[in-house]
CSV table of C-alpha atoms in Angstrom, one decimal:
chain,number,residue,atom,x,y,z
A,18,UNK,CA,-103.8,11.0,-22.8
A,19,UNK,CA,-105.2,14.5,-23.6
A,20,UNK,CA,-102.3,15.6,-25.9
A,21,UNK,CA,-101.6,12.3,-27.1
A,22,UNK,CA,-102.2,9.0,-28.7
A,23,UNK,CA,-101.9,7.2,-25.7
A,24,UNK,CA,-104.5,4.7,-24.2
A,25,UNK,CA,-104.0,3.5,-20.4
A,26,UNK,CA,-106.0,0.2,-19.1
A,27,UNK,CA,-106.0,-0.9,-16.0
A,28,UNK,CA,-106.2,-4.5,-14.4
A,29,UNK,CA,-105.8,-5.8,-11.1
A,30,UNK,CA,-101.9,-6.5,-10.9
A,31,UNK,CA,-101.0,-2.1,-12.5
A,32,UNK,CA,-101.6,-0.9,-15.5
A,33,UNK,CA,-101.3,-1.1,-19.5
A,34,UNK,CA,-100.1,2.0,-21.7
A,35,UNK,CA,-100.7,1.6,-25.2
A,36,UNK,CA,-99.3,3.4,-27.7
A,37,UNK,CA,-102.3,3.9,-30.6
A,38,UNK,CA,-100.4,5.7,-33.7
A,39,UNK,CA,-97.1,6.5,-34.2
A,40,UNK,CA,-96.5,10.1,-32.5
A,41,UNK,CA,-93.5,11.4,-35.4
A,42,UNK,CA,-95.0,12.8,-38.5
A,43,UNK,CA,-93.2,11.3,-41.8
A,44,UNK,CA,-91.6,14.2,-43.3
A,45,UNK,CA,-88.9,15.3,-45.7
A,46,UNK,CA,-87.6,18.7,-46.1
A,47,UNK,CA,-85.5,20.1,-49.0
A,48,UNK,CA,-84.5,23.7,-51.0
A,49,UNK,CA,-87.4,25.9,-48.1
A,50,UNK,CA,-90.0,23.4,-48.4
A,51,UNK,CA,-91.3,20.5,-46.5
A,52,UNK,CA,-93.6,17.9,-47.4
A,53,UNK,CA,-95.2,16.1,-44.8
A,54,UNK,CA,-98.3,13.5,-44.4
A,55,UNK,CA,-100.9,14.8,-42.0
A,56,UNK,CA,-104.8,13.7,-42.2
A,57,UNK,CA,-104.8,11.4,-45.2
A,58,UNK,CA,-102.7,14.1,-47.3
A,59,UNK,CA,-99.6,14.6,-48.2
A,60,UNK,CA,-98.9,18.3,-48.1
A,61,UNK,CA,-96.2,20.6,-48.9
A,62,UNK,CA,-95.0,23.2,-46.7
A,63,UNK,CA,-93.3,26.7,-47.9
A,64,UNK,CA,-91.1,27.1,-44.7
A,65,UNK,CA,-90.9,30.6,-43.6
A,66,UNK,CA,-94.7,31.0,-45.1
A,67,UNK,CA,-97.9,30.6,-44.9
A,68,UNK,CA,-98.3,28.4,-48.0
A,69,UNK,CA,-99.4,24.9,-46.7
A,70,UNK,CA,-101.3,23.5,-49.4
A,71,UNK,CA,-102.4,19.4,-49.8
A,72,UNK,CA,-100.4,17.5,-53.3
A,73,UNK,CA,-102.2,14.7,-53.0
A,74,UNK,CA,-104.6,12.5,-51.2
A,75,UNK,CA,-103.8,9.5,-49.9
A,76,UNK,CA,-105.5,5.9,-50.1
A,77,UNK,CA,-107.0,4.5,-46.9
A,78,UNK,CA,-104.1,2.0,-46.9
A,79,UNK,CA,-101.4,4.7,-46.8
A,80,UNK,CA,-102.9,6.7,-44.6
A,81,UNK,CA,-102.5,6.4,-40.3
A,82,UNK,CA,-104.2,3.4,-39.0
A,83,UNK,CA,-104.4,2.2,-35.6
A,84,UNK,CA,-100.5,0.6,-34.8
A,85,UNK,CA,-99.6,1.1,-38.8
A,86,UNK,CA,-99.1,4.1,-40.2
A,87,UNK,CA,-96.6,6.4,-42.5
A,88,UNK,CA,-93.1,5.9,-41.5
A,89,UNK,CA,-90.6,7.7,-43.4
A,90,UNK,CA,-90.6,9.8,-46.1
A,91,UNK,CA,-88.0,10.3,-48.3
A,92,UNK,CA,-87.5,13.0,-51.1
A,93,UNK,CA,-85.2,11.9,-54.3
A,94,UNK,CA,-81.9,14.2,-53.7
A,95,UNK,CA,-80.6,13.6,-57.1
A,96,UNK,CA,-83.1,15.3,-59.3
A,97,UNK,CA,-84.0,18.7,-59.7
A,98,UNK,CA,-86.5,18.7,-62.3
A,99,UNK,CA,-89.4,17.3,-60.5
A,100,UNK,CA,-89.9,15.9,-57.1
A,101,UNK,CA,-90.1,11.8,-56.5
A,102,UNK,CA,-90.9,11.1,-52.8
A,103,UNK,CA,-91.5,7.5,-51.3
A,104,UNK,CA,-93.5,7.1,-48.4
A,105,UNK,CA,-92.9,3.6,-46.4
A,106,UNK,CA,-95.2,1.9,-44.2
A,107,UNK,CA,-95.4,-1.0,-42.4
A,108,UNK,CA,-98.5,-2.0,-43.1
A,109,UNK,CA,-98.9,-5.1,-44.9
A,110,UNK,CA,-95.3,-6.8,-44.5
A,111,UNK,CA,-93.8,-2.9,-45.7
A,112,UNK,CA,-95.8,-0.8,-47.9
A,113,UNK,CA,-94.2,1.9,-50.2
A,114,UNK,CA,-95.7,4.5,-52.7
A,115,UNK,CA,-93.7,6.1,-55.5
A,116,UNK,CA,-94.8,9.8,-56.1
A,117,UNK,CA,-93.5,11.5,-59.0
A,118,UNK,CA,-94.9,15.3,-58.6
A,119,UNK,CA,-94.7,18.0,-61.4
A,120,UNK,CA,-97.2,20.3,-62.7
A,121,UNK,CA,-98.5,17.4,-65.2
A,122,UNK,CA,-98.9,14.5,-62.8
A,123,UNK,CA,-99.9,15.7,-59.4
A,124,UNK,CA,-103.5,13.8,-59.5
A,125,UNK,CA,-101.9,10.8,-60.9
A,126,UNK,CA,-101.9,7.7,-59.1
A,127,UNK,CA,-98.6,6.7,-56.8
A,128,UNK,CA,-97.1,3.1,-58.2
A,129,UNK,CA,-96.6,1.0,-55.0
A,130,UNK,CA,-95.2,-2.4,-53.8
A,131,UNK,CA,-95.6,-4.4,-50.9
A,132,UNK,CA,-93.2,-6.9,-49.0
A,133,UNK,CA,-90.6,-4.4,-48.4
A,134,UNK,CA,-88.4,-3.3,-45.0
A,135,UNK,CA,-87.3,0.1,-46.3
A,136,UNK,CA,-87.0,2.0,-49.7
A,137,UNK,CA,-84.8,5.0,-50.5
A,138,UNK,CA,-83.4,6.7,-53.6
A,139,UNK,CA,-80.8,5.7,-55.7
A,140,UNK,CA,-79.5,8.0,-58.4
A,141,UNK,CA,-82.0,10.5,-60.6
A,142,UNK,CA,-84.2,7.6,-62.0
A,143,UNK,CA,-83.5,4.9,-59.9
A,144,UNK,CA,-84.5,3.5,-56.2
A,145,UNK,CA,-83.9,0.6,-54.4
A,146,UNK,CA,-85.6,-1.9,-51.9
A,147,UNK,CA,-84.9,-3.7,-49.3
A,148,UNK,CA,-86.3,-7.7,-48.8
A,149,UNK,CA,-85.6,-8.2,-45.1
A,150,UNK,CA,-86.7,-11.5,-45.3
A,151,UNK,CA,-84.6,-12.8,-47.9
A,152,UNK,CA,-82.5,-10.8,-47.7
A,153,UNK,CA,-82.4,-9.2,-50.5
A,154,UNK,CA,-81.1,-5.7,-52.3
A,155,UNK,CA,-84.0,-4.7,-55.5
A,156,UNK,CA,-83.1,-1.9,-58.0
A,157,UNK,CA,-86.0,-0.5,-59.9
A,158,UNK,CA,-86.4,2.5,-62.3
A,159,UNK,CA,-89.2,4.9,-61.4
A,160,UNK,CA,-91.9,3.0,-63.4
A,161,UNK,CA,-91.3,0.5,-60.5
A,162,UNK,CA,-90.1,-1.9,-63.0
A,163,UNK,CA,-87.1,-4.3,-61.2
A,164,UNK,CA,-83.6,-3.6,-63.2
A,165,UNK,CA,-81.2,-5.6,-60.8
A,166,UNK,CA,-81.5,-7.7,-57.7
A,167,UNK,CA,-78.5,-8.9,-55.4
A,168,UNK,CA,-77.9,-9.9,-51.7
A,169,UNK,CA,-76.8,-7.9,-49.0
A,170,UNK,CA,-73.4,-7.4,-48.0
A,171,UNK,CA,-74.5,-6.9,-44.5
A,172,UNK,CA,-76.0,-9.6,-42.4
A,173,UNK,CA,-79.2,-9.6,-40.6
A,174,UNK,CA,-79.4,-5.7,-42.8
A,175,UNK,CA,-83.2,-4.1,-41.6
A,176,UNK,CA,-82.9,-0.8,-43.1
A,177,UNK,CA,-81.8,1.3,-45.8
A,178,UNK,CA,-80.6,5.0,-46.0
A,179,UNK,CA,-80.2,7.2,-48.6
A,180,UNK,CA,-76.3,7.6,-48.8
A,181,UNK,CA,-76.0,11.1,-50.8
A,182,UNK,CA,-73.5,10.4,-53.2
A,183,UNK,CA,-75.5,8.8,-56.5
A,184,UNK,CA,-75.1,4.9,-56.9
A,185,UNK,CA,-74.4,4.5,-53.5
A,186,UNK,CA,-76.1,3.8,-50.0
A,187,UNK,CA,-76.5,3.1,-46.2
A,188,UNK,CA,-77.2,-0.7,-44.9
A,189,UNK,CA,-78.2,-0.6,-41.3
A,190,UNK,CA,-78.3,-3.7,-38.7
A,191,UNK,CA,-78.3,-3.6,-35.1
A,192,UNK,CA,-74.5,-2.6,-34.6
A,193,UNK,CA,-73.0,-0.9,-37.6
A,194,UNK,CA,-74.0,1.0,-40.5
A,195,UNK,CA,-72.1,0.1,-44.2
A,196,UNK,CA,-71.7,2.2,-47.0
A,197,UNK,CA,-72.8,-0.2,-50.2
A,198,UNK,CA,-72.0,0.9,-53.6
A,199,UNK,CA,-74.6,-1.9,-55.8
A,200,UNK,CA,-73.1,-1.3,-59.0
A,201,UNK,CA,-69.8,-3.0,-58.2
A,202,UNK,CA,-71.5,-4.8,-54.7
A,203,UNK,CA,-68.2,-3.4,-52.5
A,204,UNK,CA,-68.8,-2.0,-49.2
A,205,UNK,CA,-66.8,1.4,-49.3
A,206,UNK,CA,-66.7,2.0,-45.7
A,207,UNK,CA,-68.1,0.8,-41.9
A,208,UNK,CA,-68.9,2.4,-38.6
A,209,UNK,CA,-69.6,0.8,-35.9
A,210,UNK,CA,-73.5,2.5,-34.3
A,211,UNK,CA,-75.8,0.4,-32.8
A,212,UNK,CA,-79.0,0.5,-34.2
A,213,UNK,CA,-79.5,3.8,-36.3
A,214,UNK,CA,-82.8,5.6,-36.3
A,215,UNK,CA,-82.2,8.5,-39.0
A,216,UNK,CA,-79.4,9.1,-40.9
A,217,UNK,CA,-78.8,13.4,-41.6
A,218,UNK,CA,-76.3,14.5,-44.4
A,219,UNK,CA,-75.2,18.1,-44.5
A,220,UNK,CA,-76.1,20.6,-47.7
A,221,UNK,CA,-72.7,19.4,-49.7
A,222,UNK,CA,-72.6,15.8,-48.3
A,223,UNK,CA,-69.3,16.0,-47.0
A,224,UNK,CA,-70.5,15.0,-43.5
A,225,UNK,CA,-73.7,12.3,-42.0
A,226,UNK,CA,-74.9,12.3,-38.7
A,227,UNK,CA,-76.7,9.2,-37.6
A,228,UNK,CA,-79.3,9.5,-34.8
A,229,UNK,CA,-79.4,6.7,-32.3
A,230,UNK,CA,-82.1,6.4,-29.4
A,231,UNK,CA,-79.8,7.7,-27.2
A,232,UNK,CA,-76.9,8.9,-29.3
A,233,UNK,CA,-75.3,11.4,-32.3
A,234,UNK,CA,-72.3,10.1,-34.1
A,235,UNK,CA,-70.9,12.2,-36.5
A,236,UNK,CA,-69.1,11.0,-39.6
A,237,UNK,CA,-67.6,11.9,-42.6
A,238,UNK,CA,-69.2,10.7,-46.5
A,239,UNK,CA,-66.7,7.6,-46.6
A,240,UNK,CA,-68.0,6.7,-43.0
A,241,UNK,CA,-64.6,7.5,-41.1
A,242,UNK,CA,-66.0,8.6,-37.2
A,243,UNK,CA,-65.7,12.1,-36.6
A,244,UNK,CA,-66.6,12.3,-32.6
A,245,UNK,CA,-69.6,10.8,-31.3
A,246,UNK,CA,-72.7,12.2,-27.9
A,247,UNK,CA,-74.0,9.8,-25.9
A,248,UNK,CA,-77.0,11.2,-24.6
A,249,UNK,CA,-79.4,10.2,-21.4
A,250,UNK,CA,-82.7,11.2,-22.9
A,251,UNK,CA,-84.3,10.4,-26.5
A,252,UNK,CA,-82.9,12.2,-29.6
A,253,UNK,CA,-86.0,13.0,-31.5
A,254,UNK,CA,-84.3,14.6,-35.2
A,255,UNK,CA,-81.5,16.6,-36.2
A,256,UNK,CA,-80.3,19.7,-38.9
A,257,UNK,CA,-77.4,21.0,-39.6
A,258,UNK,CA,-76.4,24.6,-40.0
A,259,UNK,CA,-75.3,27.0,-42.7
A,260,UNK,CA,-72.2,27.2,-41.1
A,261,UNK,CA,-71.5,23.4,-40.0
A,262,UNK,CA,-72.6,22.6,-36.9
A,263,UNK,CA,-75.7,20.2,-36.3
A,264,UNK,CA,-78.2,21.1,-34.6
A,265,UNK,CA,-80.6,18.1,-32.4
A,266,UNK,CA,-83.7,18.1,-30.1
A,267,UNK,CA,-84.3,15.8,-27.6
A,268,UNK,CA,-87.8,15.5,-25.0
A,269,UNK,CA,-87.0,18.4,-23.6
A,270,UNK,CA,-83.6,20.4,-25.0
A,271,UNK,CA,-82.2,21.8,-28.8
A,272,UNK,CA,-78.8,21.0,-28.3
A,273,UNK,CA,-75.8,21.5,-30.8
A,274,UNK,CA,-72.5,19.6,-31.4
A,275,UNK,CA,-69.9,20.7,-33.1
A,276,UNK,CA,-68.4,18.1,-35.9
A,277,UNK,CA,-64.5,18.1,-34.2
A,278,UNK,CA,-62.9,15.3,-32.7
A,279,UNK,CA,-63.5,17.3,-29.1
A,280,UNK,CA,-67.5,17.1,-30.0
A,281,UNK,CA,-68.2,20.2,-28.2
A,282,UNK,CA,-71.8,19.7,-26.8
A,283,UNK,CA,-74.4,22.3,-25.5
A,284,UNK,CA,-78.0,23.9,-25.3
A,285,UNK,CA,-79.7,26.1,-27.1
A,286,UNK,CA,-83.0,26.3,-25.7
A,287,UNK,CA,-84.8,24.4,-23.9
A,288,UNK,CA,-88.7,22.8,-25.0
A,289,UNK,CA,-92.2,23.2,-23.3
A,290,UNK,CA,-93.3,20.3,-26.1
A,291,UNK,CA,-91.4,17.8,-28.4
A,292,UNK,CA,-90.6,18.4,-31.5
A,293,UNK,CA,-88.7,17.5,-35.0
A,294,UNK,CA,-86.5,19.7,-36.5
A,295,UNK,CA,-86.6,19.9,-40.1
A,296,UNK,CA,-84.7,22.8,-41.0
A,297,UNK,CA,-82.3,25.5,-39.7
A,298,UNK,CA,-82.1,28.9,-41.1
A,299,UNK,CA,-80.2,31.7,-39.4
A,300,UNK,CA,-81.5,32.3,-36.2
A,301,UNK,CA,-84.7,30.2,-36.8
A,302,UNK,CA,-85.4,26.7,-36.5
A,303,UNK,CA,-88.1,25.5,-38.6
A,304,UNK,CA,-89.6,22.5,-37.0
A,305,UNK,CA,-92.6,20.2,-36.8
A,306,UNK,CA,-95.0,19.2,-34.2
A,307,UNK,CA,-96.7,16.3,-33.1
A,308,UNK,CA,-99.6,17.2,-34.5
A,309,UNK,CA,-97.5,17.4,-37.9
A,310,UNK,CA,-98.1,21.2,-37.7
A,311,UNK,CA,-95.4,23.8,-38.9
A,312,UNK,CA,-93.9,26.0,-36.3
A,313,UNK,CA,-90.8,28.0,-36.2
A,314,UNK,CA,-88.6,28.6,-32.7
A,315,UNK,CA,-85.9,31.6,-32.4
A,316,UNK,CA,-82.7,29.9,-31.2
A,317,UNK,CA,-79.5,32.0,-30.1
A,318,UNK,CA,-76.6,30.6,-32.1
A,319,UNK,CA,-73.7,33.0,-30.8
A,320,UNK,CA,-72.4,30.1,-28.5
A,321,UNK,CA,-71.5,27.5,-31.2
A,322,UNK,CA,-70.6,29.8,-33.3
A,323,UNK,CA,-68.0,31.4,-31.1
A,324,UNK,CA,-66.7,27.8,-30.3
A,325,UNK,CA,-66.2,26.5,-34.2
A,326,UNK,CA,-64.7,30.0,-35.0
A,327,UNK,CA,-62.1,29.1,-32.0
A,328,UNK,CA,-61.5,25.6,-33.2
A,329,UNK,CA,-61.0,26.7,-36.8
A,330,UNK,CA,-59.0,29.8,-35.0
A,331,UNK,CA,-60.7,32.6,-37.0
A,332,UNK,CA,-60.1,35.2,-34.6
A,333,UNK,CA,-61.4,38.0,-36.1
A,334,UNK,CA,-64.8,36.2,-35.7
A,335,UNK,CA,-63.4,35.6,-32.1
A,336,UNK,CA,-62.7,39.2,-31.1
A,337,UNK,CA,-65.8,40.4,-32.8
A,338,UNK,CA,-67.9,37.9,-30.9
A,339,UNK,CA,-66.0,39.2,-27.4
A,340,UNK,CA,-66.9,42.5,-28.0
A,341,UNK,CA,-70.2,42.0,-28.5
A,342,UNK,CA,-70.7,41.0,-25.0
A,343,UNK,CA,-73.5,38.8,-25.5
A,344,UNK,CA,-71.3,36.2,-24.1
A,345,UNK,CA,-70.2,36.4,-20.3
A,346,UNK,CA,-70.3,34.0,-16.9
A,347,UNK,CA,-67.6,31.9,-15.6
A,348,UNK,CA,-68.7,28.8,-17.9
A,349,UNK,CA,-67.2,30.3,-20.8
A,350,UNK,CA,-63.8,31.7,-19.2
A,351,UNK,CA,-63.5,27.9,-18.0
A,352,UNK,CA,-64.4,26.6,-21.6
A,353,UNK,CA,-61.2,28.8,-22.9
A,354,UNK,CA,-59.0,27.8,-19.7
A,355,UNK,CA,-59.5,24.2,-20.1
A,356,UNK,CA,-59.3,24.4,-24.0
A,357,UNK,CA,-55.8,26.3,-23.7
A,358,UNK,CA,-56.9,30.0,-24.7
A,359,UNK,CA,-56.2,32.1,-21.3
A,360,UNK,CA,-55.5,35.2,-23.3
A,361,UNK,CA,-58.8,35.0,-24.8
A,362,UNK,CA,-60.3,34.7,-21.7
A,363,UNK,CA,-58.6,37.8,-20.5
A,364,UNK,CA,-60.5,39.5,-22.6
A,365,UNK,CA,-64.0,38.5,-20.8
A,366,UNK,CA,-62.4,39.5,-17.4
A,367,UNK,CA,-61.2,43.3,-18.5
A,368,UNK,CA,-63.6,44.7,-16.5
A,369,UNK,CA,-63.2,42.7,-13.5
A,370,UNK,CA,-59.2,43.4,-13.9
A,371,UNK,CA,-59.2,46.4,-13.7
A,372,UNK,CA,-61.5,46.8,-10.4
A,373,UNK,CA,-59.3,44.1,-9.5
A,374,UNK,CA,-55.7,46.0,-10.1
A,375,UNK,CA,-57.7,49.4,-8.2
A,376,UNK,CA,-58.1,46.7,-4.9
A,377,UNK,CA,-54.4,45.6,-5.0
A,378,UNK,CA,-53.2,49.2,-5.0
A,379,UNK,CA,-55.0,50.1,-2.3
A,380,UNK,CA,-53.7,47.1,-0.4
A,381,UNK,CA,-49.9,47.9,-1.6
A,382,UNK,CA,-50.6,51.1,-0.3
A,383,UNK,CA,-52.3,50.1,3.4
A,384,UNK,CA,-48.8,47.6,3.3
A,385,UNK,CA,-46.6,50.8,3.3
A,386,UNK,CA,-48.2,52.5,6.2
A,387,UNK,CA,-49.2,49.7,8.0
A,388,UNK,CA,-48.0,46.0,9.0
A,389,UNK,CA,-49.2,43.1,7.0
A,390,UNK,CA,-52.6,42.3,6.1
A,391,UNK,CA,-54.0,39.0,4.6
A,392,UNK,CA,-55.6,39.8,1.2
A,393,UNK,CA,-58.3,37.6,-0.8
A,394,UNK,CA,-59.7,39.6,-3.5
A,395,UNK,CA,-61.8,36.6,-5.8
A,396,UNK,CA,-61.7,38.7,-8.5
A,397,UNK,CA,-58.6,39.7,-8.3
A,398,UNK,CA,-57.1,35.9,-7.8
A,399,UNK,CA,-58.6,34.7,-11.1
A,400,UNK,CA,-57.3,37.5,-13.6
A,401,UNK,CA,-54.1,36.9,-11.7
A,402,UNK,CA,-54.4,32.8,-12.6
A,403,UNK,CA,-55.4,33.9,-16.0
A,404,UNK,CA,-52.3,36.3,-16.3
A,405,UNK,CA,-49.9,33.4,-15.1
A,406,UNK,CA,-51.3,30.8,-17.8
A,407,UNK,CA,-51.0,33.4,-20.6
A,408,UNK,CA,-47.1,34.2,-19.9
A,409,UNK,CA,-46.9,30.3,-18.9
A,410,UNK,CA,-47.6,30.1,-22.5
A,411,UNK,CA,-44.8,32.7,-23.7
A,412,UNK,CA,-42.5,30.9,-21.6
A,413,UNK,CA,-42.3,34.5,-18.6
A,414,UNK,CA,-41.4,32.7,-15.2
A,415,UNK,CA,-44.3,34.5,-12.5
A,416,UNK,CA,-43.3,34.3,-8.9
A,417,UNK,CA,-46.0,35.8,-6.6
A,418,UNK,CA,-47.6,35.5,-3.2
A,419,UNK,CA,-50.7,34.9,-3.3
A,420,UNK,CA,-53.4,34.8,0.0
A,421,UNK,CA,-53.5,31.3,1.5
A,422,UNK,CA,-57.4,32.1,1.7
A,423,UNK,CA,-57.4,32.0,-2.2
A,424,UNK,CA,-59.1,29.3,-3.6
A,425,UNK,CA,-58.5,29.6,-7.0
């Protein structure tokens, strides 16, 4: 394939398509700066910048190889003094390499171990591995030395993720995810999502979303559901917001959902190229490419916005948003309509009211001098549905006639 690593072979019963490296760049993003692995480096990546500099080079064995290559990458969320980063392959049974980066040891040598399904960050000095063959939870301090091993709580557990809150974190099998705390081995909470890709916390932890192939389900940091998308095309990564709402791409859309037990869903934009979001800031969307290159896409956030300032009923932010007029079309009148906020949607049809109220006064007028004359005014008919629903809601009794021809 011309823009990608895709090889087709053909025999005489069809055709072969092999997949020759793995198409998603590992990367980890934190504080406006990304480090990814791209061309046997690991780089950092000053996002909003053009600082893109190499930290260190990789070994042959940690670097993409034909059906092996750099899967995840995880940065250690719970220290601020230097940055530790583990970079998992599954090369040789599950390969990981421990970076501790500062200004003192960025040429230094990564510790590594081998045998390993997944590995992720514990607390400040501490990480732990997983043993999917036997099983098996290892914690080690970040001279790779082992400091405590135990079982899994979970059965048939394949995959750790890093759960946010220190001394804890995420078990994975095919059909739920567990919230393990090793210190006192309890599992602190369940949720029931069938085989998690990537787990996303938000900047104070008080929310996780995990990424299925097909699927977002949002929870809260003790793993109670929040809402859950079921979606008909891939879900490639996902960010969340400064202001709460996460943000996901798919093949061919960025698409929000907002974190309410409704799960608003919708689309930003939509994509001429996959790629992986890594970080949202304002009205930019800092993401990666296939080709593990930085790129940055304008999204228009006005929508969700508008929506979670209704469901936390901050009008002001409301109002200002409707005055704006950046938001119009039927869509959103319906949206308010079928979510129980007519007189909001008033406000969106002002215009069209009063052209409409000009057309009935004409017609009350023809009525005088005239006989009877059927009337159907669209316009007119919906503000007039709108009007009943808002004094429906303040308890006014309407009685009307209204055009048989009216379709509203």
């Amino acid at each position: 394939h011309p823009g990608g690593s895709l090889l087709a072979a053909g025999h005489d019963s069809g055709m072969m398509v092999f997949k020759l490296s793995r198409e998603r760049p590992a990367y980890a993003a934190s504080s406006g700066q990304v480090f990814y692995v791209k061309s046997g480096y690991l780089r950092r990546h000053v996002l909003g910048s053009v600082t893109d500099v190499p930290v260190v080079g990789l070994r042959r064995s940690a670097r993409q190889s034909v059906g092996y290559g750099p899967r995840t990458l995880v940065l250690n969320p719970y220290n601020n003094t230097e940055d530790n980063l583990l970079l998992h392959s599954t090369a040789e049974g599950g390969l990981y390499y421990l970076f501790c980066l500062n200004q003192v040891q960025n040429d230094h040598e990564p510790m590594k171990g081998r045998g390993v399904a997944a590995a992720v960050f514990l607390r400040r000095n501490r990480f732990i591995t997983l043993d999917s063959k036997f099983q098996e939870l290892v914690v080690r301090s970040l001279s790779n030395e082992i400091r405590k091993r135990m079982r899994s709580p979970l059965p048939r557990c394949d995959m750790l993720f890093t759960a946010r809150t220190a001394a804890r974190v995420l078990l994975r099998n095919d059909e739920k995810v567990a919230l393990f705390e090793p210190d006192s081995r309890r599992v602190l909470g369940e949720v029931f999502a069938a085989r998690v890709k990537y787990v996303v916390w938000n900047q104070d932890g008080s929310m996780v979303a995990l990424l299925s192939k097909t699927a977002v389900t949002i929870c809260s940091r003790d793993l109670e559901l929040l809402c859950s998308v079921q979606e008909s095309v891939r879900v490639k990564s996902g960010v969340w917001d400064a202001e709460g709402v996460f943000v996901y791409t798919t093949h061919t859309h960025i698409k929000y959902v907002l974190p309410i037990k409704s799960a608003d869903v919708g689309i930003v934009r939509t994509l001429p190229d996959v790629v992986y979001a890594v970080e949202a800031s304002g009205d930019t969307l800092h993401c990666l490419n296939r080709s593990a290159k930085p790129i940055a896409l304008s999204i228009d956030r006005t929508e969700y916005l508008f929506k979670l300032a209704l469901a936390k009923q901050k009008w002001d932010v409301v109002m200002r948003t409707v005055r704006s007029g950046r938001l119009c079309g039927q869509a959103v009148i319906g949206y308010l309509q079928n979510m129980g906020y007519p007189e909001v949607a008033l406000h969106f049809v002002e215009r069209q009211e009063g052209e409409a109220w000009v057309q009935y006064c004409r017609y009350c007028a023809s009525s005088v001098g005239g006989g009877e004359r059927e009337l159907y005014v669209p316009s007119l008919c919906g503000v007039l549905v709108l009007w009943c629903l808002v004094l429906w809601r303040v308890g006014t009794v309407v009685c009307g006639v209204i055009s048989p021809a009216c379709r509203c």
